[in-house]
Coordinates of C-alpha atoms and ligand atoms in Angstrom, one line a residue:
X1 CA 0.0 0.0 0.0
X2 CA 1.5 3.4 -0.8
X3 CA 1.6 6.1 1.9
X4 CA -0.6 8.8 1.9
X5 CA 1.2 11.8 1.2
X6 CA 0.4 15.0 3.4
X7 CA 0.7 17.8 0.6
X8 CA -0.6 17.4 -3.1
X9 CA 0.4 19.5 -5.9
X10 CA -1.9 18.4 -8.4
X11 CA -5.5 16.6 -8.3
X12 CA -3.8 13.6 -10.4
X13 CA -1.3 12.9 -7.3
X14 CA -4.2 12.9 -5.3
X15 CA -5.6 10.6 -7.2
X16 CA -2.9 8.5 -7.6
X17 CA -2.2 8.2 -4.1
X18 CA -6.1 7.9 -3.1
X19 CA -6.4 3.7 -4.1
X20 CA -10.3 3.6 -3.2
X21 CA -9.0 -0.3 -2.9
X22 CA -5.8 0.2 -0.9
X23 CA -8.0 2.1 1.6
X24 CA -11.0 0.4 2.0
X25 CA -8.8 -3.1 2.3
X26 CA -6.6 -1.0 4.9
X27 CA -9.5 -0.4 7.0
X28 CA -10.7 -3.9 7.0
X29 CA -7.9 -5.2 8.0
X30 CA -7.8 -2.8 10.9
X31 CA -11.2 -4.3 12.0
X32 CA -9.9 -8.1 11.5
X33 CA -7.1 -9.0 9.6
X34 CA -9.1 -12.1 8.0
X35 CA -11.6 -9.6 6.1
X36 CA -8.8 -8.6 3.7
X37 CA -9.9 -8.4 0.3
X38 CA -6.6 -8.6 -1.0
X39 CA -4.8 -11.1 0.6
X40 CA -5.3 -14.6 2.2
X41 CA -4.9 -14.5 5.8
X42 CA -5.2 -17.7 7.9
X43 CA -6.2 -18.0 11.7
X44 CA -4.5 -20.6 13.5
X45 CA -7.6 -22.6 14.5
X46 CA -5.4 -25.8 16.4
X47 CA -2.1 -26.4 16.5
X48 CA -1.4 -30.6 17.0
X49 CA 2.0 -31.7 18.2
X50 CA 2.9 -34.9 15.8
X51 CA 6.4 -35.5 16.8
X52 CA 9.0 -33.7 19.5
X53 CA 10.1 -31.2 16.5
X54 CA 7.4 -31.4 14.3
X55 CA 3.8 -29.2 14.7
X56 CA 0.8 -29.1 12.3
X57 CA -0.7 -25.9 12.4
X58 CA -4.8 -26.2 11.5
X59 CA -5.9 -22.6 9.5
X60 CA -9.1 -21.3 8.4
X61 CA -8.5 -19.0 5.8
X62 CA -10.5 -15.7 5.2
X63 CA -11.6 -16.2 1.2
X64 CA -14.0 -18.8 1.1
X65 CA -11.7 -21.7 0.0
X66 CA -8.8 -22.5 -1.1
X67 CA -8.2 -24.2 -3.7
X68 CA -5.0 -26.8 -4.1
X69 CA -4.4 -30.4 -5.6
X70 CA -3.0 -32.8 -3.2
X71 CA 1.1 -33.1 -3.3
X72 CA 1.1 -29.0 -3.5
X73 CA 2.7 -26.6 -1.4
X74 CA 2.6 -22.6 -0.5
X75 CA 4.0 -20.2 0.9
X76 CA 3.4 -19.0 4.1
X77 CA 4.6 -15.8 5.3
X78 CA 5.2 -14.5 9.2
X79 CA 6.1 -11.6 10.7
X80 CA 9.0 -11.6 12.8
X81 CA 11.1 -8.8 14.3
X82 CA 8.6 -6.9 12.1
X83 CA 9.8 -8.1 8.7
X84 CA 7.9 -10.3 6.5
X85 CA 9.7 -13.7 6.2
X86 CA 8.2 -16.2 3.7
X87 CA 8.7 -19.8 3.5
X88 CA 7.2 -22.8 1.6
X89 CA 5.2 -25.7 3.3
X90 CA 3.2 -28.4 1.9
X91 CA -0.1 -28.7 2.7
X92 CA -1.2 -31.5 4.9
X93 CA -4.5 -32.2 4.4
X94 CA -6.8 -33.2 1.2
X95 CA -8.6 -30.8 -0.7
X96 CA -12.1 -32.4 0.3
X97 CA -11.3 -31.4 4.2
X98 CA -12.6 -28.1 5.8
X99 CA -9.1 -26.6 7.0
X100 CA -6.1 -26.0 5.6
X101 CA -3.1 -27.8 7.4
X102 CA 0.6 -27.6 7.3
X103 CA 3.0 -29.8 9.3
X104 CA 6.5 -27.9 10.4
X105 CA 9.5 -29.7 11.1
X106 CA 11.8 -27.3 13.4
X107 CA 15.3 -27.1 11.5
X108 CA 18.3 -26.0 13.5
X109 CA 19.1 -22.4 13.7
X110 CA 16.3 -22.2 11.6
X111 CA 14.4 -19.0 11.1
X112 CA 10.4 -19.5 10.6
X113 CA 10.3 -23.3 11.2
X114 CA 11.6 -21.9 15.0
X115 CA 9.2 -19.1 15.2
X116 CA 5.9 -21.5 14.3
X117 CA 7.2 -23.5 17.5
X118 CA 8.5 -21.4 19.6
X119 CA 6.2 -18.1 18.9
X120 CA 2.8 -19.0 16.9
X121 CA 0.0 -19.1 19.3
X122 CA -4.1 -20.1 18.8
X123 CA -5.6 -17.2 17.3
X124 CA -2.5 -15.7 15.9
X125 CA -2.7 -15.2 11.6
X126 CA -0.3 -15.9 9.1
X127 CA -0.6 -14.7 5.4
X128 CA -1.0 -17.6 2.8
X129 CA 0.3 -17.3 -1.1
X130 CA -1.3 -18.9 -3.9
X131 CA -1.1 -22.8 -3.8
X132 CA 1.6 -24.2 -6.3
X133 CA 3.7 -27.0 -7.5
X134 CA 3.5 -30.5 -9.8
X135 CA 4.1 -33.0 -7.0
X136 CA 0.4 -33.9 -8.0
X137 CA -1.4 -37.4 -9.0
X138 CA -1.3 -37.1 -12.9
X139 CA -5.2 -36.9 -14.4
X140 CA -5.2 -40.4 -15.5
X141 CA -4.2 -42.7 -12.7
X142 CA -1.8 -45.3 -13.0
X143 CA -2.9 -49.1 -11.3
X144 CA 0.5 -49.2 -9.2
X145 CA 2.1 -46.2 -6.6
X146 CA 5.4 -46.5 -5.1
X147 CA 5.5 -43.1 -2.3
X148 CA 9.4 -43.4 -1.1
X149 CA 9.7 -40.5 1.9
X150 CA 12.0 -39.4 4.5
X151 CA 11.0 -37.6 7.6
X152 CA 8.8 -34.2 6.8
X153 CA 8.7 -35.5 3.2
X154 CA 5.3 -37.3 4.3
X155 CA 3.4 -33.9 4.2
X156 CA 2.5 -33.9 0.6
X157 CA 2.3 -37.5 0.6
X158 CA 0.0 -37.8 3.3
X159 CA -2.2 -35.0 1.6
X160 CA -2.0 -37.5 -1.5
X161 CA -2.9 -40.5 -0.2
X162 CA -6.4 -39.1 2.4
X163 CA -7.1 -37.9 -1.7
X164 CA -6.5 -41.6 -3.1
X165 CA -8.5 -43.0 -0.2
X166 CA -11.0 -40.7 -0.8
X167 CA -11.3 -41.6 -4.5
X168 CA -11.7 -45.0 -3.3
X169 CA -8.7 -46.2 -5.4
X170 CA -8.7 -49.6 -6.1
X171 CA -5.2 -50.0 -7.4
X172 CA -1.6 -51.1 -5.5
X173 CA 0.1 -48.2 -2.9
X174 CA 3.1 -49.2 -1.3
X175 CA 4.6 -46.2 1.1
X176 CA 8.2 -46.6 2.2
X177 CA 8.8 -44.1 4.7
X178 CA 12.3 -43.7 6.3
X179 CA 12.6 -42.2 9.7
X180 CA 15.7 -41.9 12.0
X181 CA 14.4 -43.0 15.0
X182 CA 10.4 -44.3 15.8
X183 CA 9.9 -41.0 17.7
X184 CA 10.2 -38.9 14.8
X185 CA 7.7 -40.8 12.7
X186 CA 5.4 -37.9 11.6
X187 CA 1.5 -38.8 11.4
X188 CA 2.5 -42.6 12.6
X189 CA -0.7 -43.7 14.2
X190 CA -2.6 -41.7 11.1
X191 CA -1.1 -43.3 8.9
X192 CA -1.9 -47.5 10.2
X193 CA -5.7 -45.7 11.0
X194 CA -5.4 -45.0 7.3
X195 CA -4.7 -48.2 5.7
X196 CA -7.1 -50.0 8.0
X197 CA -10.0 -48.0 6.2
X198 CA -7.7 -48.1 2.8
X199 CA -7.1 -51.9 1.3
X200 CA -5.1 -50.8 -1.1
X201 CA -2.5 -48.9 0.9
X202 CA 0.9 -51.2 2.7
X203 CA 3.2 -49.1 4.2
X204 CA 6.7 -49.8 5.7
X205 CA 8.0 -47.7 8.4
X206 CA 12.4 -47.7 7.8
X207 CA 14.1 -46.2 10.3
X208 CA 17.5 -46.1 9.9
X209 CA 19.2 -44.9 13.3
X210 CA 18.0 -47.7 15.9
X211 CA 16.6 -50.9 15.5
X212 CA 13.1 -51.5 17.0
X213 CA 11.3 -54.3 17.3
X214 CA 8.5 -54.4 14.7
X215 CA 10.7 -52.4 12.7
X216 CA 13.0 -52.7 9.2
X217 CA 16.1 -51.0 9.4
X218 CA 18.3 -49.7 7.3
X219 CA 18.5 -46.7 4.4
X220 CA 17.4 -47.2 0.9
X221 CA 19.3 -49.7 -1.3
X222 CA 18.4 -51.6 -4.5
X223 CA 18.0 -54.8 -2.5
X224 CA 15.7 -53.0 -0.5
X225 CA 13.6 -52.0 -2.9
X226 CA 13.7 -55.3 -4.6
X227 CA 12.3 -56.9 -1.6
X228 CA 10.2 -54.3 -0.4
X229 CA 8.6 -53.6 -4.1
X230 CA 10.3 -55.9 -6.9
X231 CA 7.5 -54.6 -9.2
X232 CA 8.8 -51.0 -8.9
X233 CA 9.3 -50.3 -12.3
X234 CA 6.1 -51.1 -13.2
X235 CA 4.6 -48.1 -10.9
X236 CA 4.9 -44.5 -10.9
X237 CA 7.1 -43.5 -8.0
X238 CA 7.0 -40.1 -5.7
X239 CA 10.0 -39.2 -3.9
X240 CA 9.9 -36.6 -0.9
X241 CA 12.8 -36.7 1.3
X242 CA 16.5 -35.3 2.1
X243 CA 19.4 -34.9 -1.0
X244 CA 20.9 -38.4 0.3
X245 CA 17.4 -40.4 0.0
X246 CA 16.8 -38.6 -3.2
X247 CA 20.1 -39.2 -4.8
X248 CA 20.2 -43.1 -3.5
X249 CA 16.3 -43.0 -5.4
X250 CA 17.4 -41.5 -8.7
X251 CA 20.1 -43.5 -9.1
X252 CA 17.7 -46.9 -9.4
X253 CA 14.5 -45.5 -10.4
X254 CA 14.4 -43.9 -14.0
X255 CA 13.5 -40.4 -14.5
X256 CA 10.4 -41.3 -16.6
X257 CA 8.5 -43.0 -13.5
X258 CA 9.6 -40.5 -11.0
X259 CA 8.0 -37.7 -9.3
X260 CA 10.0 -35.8 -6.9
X261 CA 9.8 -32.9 -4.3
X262 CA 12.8 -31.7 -2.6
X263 CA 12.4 -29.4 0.7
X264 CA 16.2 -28.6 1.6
X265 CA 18.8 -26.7 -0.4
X266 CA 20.4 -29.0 -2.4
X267 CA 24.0 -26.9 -3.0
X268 CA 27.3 -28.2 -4.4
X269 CA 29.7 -27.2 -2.0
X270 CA 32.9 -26.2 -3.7
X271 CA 35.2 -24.1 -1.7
X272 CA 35.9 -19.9 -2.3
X273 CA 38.9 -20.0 -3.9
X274 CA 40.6 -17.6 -1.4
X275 CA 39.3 -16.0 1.9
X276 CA 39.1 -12.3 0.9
X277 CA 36.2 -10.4 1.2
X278 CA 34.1 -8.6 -1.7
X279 CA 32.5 -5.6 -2.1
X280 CA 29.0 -6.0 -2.7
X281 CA 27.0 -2.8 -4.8
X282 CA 23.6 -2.6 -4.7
X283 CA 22.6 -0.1 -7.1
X284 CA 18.9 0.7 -6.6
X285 CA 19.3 0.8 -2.7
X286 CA 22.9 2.6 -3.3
X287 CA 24.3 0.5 -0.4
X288 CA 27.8 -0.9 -0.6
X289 CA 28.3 -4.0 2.3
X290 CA 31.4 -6.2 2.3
X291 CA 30.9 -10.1 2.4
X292 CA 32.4 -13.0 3.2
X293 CA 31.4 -14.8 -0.1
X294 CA 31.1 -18.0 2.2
X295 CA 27.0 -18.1 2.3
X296 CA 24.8 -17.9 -0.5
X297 CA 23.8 -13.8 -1.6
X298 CA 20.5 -13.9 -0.2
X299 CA 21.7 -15.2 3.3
X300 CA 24.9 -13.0 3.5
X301 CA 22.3 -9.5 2.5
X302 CA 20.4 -10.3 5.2
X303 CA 23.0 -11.1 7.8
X304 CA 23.5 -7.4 6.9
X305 CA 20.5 -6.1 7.3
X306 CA 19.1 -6.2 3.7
X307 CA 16.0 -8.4 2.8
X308 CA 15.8 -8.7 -1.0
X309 CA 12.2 -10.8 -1.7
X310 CA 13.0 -14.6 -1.5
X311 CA 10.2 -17.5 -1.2
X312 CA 11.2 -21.1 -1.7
X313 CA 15.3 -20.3 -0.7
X314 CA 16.1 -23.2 -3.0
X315 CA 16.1 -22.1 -6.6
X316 CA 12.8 -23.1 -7.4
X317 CA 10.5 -20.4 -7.9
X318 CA 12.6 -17.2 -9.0
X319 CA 11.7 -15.0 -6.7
X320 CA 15.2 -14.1 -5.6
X321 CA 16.2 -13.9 -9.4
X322 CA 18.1 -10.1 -10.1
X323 CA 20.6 -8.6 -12.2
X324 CA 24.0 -8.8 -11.8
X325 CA 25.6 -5.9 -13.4
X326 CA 28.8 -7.1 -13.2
X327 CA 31.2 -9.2 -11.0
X328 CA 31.4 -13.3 -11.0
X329 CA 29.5 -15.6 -8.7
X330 CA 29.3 -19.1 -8.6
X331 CA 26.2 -20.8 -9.0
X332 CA 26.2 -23.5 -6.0
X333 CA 23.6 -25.9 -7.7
X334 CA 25.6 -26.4 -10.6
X335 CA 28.8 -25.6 -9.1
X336 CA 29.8 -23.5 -12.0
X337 CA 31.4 -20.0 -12.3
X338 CA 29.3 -17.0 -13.7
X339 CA 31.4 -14.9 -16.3
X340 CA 31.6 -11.5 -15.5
X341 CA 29.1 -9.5 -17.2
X342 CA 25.3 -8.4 -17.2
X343 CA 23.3 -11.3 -16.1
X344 CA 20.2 -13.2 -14.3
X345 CA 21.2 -14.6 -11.1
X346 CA 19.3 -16.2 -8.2
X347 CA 20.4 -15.0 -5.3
X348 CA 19.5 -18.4 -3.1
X349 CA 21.9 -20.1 -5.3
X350 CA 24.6 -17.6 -6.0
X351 CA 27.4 -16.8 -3.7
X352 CA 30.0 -14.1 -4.6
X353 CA 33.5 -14.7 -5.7
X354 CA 34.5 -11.0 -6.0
X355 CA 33.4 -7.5 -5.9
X356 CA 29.5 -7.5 -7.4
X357 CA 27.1 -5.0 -8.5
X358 CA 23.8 -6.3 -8.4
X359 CA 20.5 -4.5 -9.9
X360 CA 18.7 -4.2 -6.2
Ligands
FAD1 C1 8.3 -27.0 -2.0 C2 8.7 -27.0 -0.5 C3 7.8 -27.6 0.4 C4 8.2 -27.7 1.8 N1 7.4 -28.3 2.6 C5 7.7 -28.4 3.9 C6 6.9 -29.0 4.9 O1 5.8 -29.5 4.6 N2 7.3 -29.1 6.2 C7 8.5 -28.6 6.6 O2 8.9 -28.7 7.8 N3 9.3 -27.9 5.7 C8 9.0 -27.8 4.4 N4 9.8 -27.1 3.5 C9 11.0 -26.5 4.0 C10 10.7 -25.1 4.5 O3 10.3 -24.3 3.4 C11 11.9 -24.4 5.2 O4 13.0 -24.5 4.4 C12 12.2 -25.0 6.6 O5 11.1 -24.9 7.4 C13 13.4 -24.2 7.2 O6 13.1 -22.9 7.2 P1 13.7 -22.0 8.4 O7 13.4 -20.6 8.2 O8 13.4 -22.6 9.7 O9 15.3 -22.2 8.1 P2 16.3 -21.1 7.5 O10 16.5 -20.0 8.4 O11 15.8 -20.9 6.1 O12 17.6 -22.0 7.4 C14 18.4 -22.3 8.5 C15 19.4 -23.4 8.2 O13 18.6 -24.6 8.1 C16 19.0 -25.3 6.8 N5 17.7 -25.7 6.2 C17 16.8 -25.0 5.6 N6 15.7 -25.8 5.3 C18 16.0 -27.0 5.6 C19 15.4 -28.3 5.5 N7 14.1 -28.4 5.0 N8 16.0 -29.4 6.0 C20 17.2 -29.3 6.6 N9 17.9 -28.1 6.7 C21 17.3 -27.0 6.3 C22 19.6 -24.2 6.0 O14 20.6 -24.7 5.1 C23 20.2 -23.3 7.0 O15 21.5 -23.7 7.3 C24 9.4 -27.1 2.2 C25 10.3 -26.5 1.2 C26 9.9 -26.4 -0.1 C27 10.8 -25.8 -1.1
FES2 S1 14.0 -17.8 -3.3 FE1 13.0 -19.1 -4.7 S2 14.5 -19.2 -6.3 FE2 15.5 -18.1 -4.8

């Protein structure tokens, strides 16, 4: 919303600045932030403890739905410190139930996964983006699933199977879903009251950091798999989990069969190539900051104070993308060196090798 000026020199300021829109969404929101017209705004209407780290948060959203496809995610943005931090989480429940639902696993030193334990309260709102992504059952359904998982990886999947359930699919699901320890199972008891009212649905809890009775253990290998699901290649597979579980995955399972969702950063790390510091330009803010070049860009601005707009932090949906005027960074995905001149970078990916001008 722009701010409303004190002095006007011309009627056409005046009504520039006078957004009958702006306003009258401004003073609803004043009232209750829900009856914004303009965004989505969530209450917290329960908030469930799955596991030690992990919390679904239950919210009832001000438009009258929302709508989503199972598997998708969106993001969700929080105030804190009185800046707007935005991250992605996938939605936990099925697009027939009444609430939305997202399930947060607490990361170390993390920023917003911390705050939704540690601050987020009943009755406290959070602003909701559009809902987004292809982790989705295709329109024509296949007769066989394969759902491989790893820890908070379950939340799309979980959203995925209430929908197949639902559908009253009559094919073959198999869910392998790799947890460290039992205590960290996310949605356990859900998920065996699921596939009681669900024929079709055999899951196999893996942890791989303690043995339990009851329990397989180990990580994901090709004998497992063979064992666990020696048809594999004749079902479509989705993959949700950490880089390791998803490289060990797309190593076996070919490209053509699999679906796949990653949640962490998945950077190359190649070390800077010396330890000196670089002079970062920002040209629109005209702010010069020296950096370490040992983060990505978008962490290292905002150790110093500067929050460019970021969303997913992992190179997926552009909203970090600038211009880099001129200077050369290296991309950490790809683990390749920039050249020097005018280009499109993503600052979540990029981190600077040497003195930078960048476009914000
Ligand atoms: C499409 C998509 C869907 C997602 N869905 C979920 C979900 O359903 N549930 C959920 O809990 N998270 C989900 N995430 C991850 C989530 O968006 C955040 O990245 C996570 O909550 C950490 O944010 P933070 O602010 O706490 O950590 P940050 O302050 O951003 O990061 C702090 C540190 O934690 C590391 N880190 C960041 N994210 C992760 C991670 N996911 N795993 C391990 N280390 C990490 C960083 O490298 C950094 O060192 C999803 C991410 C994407 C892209
Ligand atoms: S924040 Fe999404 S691509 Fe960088």
């Amino acid at each position: 919303m722009k701010t409303f000026p004190l002095k006007y020199h011309k009627t056409s300021e005046y009504l520039d600045y006078f957004n009958p829109k702006d306003w009258f969404n401004f003073l609803l929101e004043e009232l209750n932030p829900t009856y914004s017209i303009s965004r989505t705004i969530a209450r917290i209407a329960s908030i469930h403890l799955e596991t030690k780290d992990t919390k679904t948060l239950v919210l009832r959203v001000n438009k009258n739905k929302l709508k989503f496809q199972a598997g998708q995610y969106l993001p969700v943005t929080v105030e804190i410190n009185g800046k707007r931090i935005t991250r992605y989480y996938s939605i936990s429940s099925a697009p027939f139930e009444t609430d939305i639902r997202i399930t947060v696993k607490r990361q170390k030193a993390g920023l917003v996964s911390n705050f939704v334990h540690e601050n987020l309260q009943l009755g406290d709102f959070v602003e909701l983006g559009a809902p987004q992504g292809s982790f989705v059952l295709p329109e024509v359904l296949p007769s066989k699933f394969l759902f491989v998982v790893g820890g908070s990886g379950i939340t799309p999947v979980y959203s995925i199977l209430k929908t197949l359930q639902n559908q009253n699919f009559a094919g073959s699901v198999k869910l392998l879903y790799f947890s460290r320890i039992k205590e960290e199972i996310i949605f356990f008891s859900e998920l065996n009251s699921l596939r009681t009212k669900f024929p079709s649905l055999d899951v196999e809890f893996l942890l791989t950091d303690e043995d339990s009775p009851g329990f397989r253990t180990g990580f994901f290998t090709r004998e497992m798999l063979l064992e666990l699901a020696p048809d594999f290649l004749e079902r479509l597979t989705y993959l949700c989990g950490p880089g390791t579980l998803q490289e060990s995955v797309k190593a076996i399972i070919p490209s053509e069969k699999l679906i796949s969702e990653n949640f962490q950063p998945f950077l190359k790390s190649s070390s800077k190539k010396d330890s000196k510091q670089v002079e970062v330009t920002l040209t629109k803010s005209h702010k010069t900051l020296l950096l370490n070049g040992e983060k990505t860009l978008l962490e290292e601005l905002e150790d110093n104070g500067v929050y460019p707009q970021s969303g997913c932090r992992m190179g997926i949906c552009h909203t970090c993308a600038c211009t880099k005027k001129s200077g050369v960074v290296t991309n950490l995905q790809e683990g390749s060196e920039s050249e020097s001149g005018e280009e499109t970078i993503q600052l979540c990916l990029s981190r600077a090798e040497e003195n930078l001008e960048l476009d914000i």
